[in-house]
Coordinates of N, CA, C and O in Angstrom, one line a residue:
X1 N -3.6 66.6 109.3 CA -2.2 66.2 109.3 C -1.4 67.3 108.6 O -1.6 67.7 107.4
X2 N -0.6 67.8 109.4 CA 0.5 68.8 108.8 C 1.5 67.8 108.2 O 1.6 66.7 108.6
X3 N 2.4 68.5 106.9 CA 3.3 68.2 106.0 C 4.2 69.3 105.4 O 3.9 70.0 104.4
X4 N 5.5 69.3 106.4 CA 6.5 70.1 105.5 C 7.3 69.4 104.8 O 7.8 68.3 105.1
X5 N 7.2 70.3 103.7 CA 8.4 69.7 102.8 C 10.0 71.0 102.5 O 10.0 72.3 102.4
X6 N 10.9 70.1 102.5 CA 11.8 71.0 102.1 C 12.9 71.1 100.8 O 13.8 70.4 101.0
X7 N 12.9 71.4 100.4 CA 14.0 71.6 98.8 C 14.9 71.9 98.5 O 14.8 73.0 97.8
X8 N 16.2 71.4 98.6 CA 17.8 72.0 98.3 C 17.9 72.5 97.4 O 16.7 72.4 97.1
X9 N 18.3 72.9 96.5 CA 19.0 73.3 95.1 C 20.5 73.0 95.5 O 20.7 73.3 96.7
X10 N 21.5 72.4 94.8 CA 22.8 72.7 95.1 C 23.0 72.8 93.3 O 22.3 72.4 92.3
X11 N 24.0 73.6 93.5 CA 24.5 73.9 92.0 C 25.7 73.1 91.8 O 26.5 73.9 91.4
X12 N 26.2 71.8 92.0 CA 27.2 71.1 91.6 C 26.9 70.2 91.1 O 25.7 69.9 91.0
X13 N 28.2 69.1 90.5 CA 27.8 68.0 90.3 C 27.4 67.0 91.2 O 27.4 67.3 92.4
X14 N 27.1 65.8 90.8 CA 26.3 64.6 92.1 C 27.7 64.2 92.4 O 27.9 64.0 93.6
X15 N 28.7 64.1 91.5 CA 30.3 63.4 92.0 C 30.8 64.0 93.1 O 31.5 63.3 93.9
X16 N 30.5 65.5 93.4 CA 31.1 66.5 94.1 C 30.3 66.1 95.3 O 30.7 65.5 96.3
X17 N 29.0 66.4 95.0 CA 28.3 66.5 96.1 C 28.5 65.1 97.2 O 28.9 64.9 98.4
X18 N 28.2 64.3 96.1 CA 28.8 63.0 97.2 C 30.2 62.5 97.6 O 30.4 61.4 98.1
X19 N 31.0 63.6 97.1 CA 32.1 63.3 97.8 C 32.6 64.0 98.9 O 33.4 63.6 99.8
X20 N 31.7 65.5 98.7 CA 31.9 66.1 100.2 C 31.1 65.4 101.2 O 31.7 65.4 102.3
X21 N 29.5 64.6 101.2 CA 29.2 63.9 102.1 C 30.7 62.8 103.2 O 31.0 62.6 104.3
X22 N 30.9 62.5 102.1 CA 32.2 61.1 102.1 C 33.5 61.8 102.8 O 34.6 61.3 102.7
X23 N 33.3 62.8 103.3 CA 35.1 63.6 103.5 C 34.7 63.4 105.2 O 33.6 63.5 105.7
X24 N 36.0 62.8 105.6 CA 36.3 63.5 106.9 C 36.1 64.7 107.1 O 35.0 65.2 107.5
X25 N 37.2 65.2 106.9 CA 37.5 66.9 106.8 C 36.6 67.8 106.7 O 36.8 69.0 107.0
X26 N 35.6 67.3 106.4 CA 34.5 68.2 106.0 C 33.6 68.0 107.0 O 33.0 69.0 107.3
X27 N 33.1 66.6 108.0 CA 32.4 66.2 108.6 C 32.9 67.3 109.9 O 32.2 68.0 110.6
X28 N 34.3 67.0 109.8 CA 34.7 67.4 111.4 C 34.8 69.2 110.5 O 35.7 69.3 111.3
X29 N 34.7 69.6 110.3 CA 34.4 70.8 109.9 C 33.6 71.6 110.5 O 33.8 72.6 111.2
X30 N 32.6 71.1 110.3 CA 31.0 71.1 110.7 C 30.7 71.1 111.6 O 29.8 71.9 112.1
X31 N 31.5 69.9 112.5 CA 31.8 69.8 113.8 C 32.8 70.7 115.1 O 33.2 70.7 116.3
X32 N 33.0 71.2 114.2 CA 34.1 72.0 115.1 C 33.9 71.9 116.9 O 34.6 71.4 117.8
X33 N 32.7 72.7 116.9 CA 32.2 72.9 118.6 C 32.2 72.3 119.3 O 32.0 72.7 120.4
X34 N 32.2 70.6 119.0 CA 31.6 70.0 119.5 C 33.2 69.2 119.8 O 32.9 68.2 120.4
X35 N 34.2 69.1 119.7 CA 35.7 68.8 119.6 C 35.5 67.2 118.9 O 35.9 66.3 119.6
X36 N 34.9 67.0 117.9 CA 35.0 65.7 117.7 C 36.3 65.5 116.9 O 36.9 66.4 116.3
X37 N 36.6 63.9 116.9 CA 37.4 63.8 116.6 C 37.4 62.4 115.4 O 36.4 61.7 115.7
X38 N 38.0 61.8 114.3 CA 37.8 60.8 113.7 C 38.5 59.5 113.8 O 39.4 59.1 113.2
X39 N 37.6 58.8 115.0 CA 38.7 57.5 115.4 C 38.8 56.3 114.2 O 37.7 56.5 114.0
X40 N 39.1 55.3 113.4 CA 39.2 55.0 112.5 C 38.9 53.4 113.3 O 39.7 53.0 114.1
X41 N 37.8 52.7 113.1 CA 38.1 51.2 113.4 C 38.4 50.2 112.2 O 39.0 49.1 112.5
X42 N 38.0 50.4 111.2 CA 38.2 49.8 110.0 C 38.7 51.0 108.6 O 38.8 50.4 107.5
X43 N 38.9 52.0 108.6 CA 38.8 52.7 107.8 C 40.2 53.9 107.6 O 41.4 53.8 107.3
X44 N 39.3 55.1 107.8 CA 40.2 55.9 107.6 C 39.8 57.3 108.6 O 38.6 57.4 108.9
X45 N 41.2 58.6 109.3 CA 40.4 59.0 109.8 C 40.9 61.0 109.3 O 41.2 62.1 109.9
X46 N 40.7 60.3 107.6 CA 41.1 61.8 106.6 C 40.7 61.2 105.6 O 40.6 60.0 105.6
X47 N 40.4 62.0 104.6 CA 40.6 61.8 103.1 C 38.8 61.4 103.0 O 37.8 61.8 103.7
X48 N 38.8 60.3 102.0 CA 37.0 60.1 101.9 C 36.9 58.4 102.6 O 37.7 57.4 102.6
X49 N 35.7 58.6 103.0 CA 35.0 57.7 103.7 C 34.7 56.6 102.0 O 34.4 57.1 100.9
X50 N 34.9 54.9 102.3 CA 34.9 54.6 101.4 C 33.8 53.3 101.9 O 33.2 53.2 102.9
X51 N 33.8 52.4 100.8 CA 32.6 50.7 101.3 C 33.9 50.4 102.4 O 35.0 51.0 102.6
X52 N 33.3 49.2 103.0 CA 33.8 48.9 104.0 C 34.7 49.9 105.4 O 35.2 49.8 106.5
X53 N 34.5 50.8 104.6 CA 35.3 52.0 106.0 C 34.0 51.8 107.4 O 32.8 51.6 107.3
X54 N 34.9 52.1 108.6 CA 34.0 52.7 109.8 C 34.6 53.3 110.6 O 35.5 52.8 111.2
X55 N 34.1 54.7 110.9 CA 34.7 55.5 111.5 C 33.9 56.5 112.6 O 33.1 57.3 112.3
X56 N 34.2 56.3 113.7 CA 33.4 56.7 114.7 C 33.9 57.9 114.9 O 35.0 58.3 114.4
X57 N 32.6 58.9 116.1 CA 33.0 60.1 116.0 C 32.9 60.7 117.4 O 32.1 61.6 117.7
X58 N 33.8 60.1 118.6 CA 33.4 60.6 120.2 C 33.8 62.1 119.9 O 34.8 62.6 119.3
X59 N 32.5 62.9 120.7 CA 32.5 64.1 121.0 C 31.7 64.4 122.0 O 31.0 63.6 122.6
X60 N 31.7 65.6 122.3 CA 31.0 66.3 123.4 C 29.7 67.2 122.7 O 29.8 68.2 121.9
X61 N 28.4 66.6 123.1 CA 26.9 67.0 122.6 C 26.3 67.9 124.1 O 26.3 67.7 125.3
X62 N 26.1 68.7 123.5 CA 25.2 69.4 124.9 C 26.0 68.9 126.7 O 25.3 68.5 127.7
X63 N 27.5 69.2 126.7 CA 28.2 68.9 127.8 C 28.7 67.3 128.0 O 29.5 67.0 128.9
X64 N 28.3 66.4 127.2 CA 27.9 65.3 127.6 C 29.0 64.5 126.4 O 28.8 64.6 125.2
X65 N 30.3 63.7 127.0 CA 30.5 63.0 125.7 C 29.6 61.6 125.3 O 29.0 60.8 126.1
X66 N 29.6 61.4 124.2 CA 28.6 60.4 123.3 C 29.5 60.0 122.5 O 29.2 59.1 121.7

C-alpha cells in the first residue's frame, strides 16, 4: 500500500487563516475561470461565511455548468 502525505506550513495566525477559508471574496477569487458566482440562499454573498449561512456557487467546470 502506497501513502502520501502532505504538509502546509502557513506562517499566520489560525484567526486569519480561518477567516480567509470563510471569505467570499476570496473563494471567488480562486475561482475566477470558472465565472462563479455567490448566490446567497440563507446567508451572505460577500464579506465571511458565518453558522447558519448557505451559499451556493453555480459555475461552469470543464464547459459544463454545475
Amino acid at each position: 500500500m502506497v501513502r502520501l502525505e502532505e504538509l502546509t506550513v502557513i506562517r499566520a495566525p489560525i484567526e486569519r487563516c480561518f477567516d480567509l477559508a470563510r471569505s467570499v471574496e476570496v473563494h471567488l477569487a480562486g475561482n475566477i475561470h470558472s465565472g462563479e458566482v455567490a448566490v446567497a440562499e440563507a446567508g451572505v454573498i460577500s464579506g465571511l461565511i458565518g453558522l447558519g449561512h448557505r451559499v451556493t456557487w453555480p459555475a461552469k467546470h470543464a464547459g459544463t455548468p454545475r
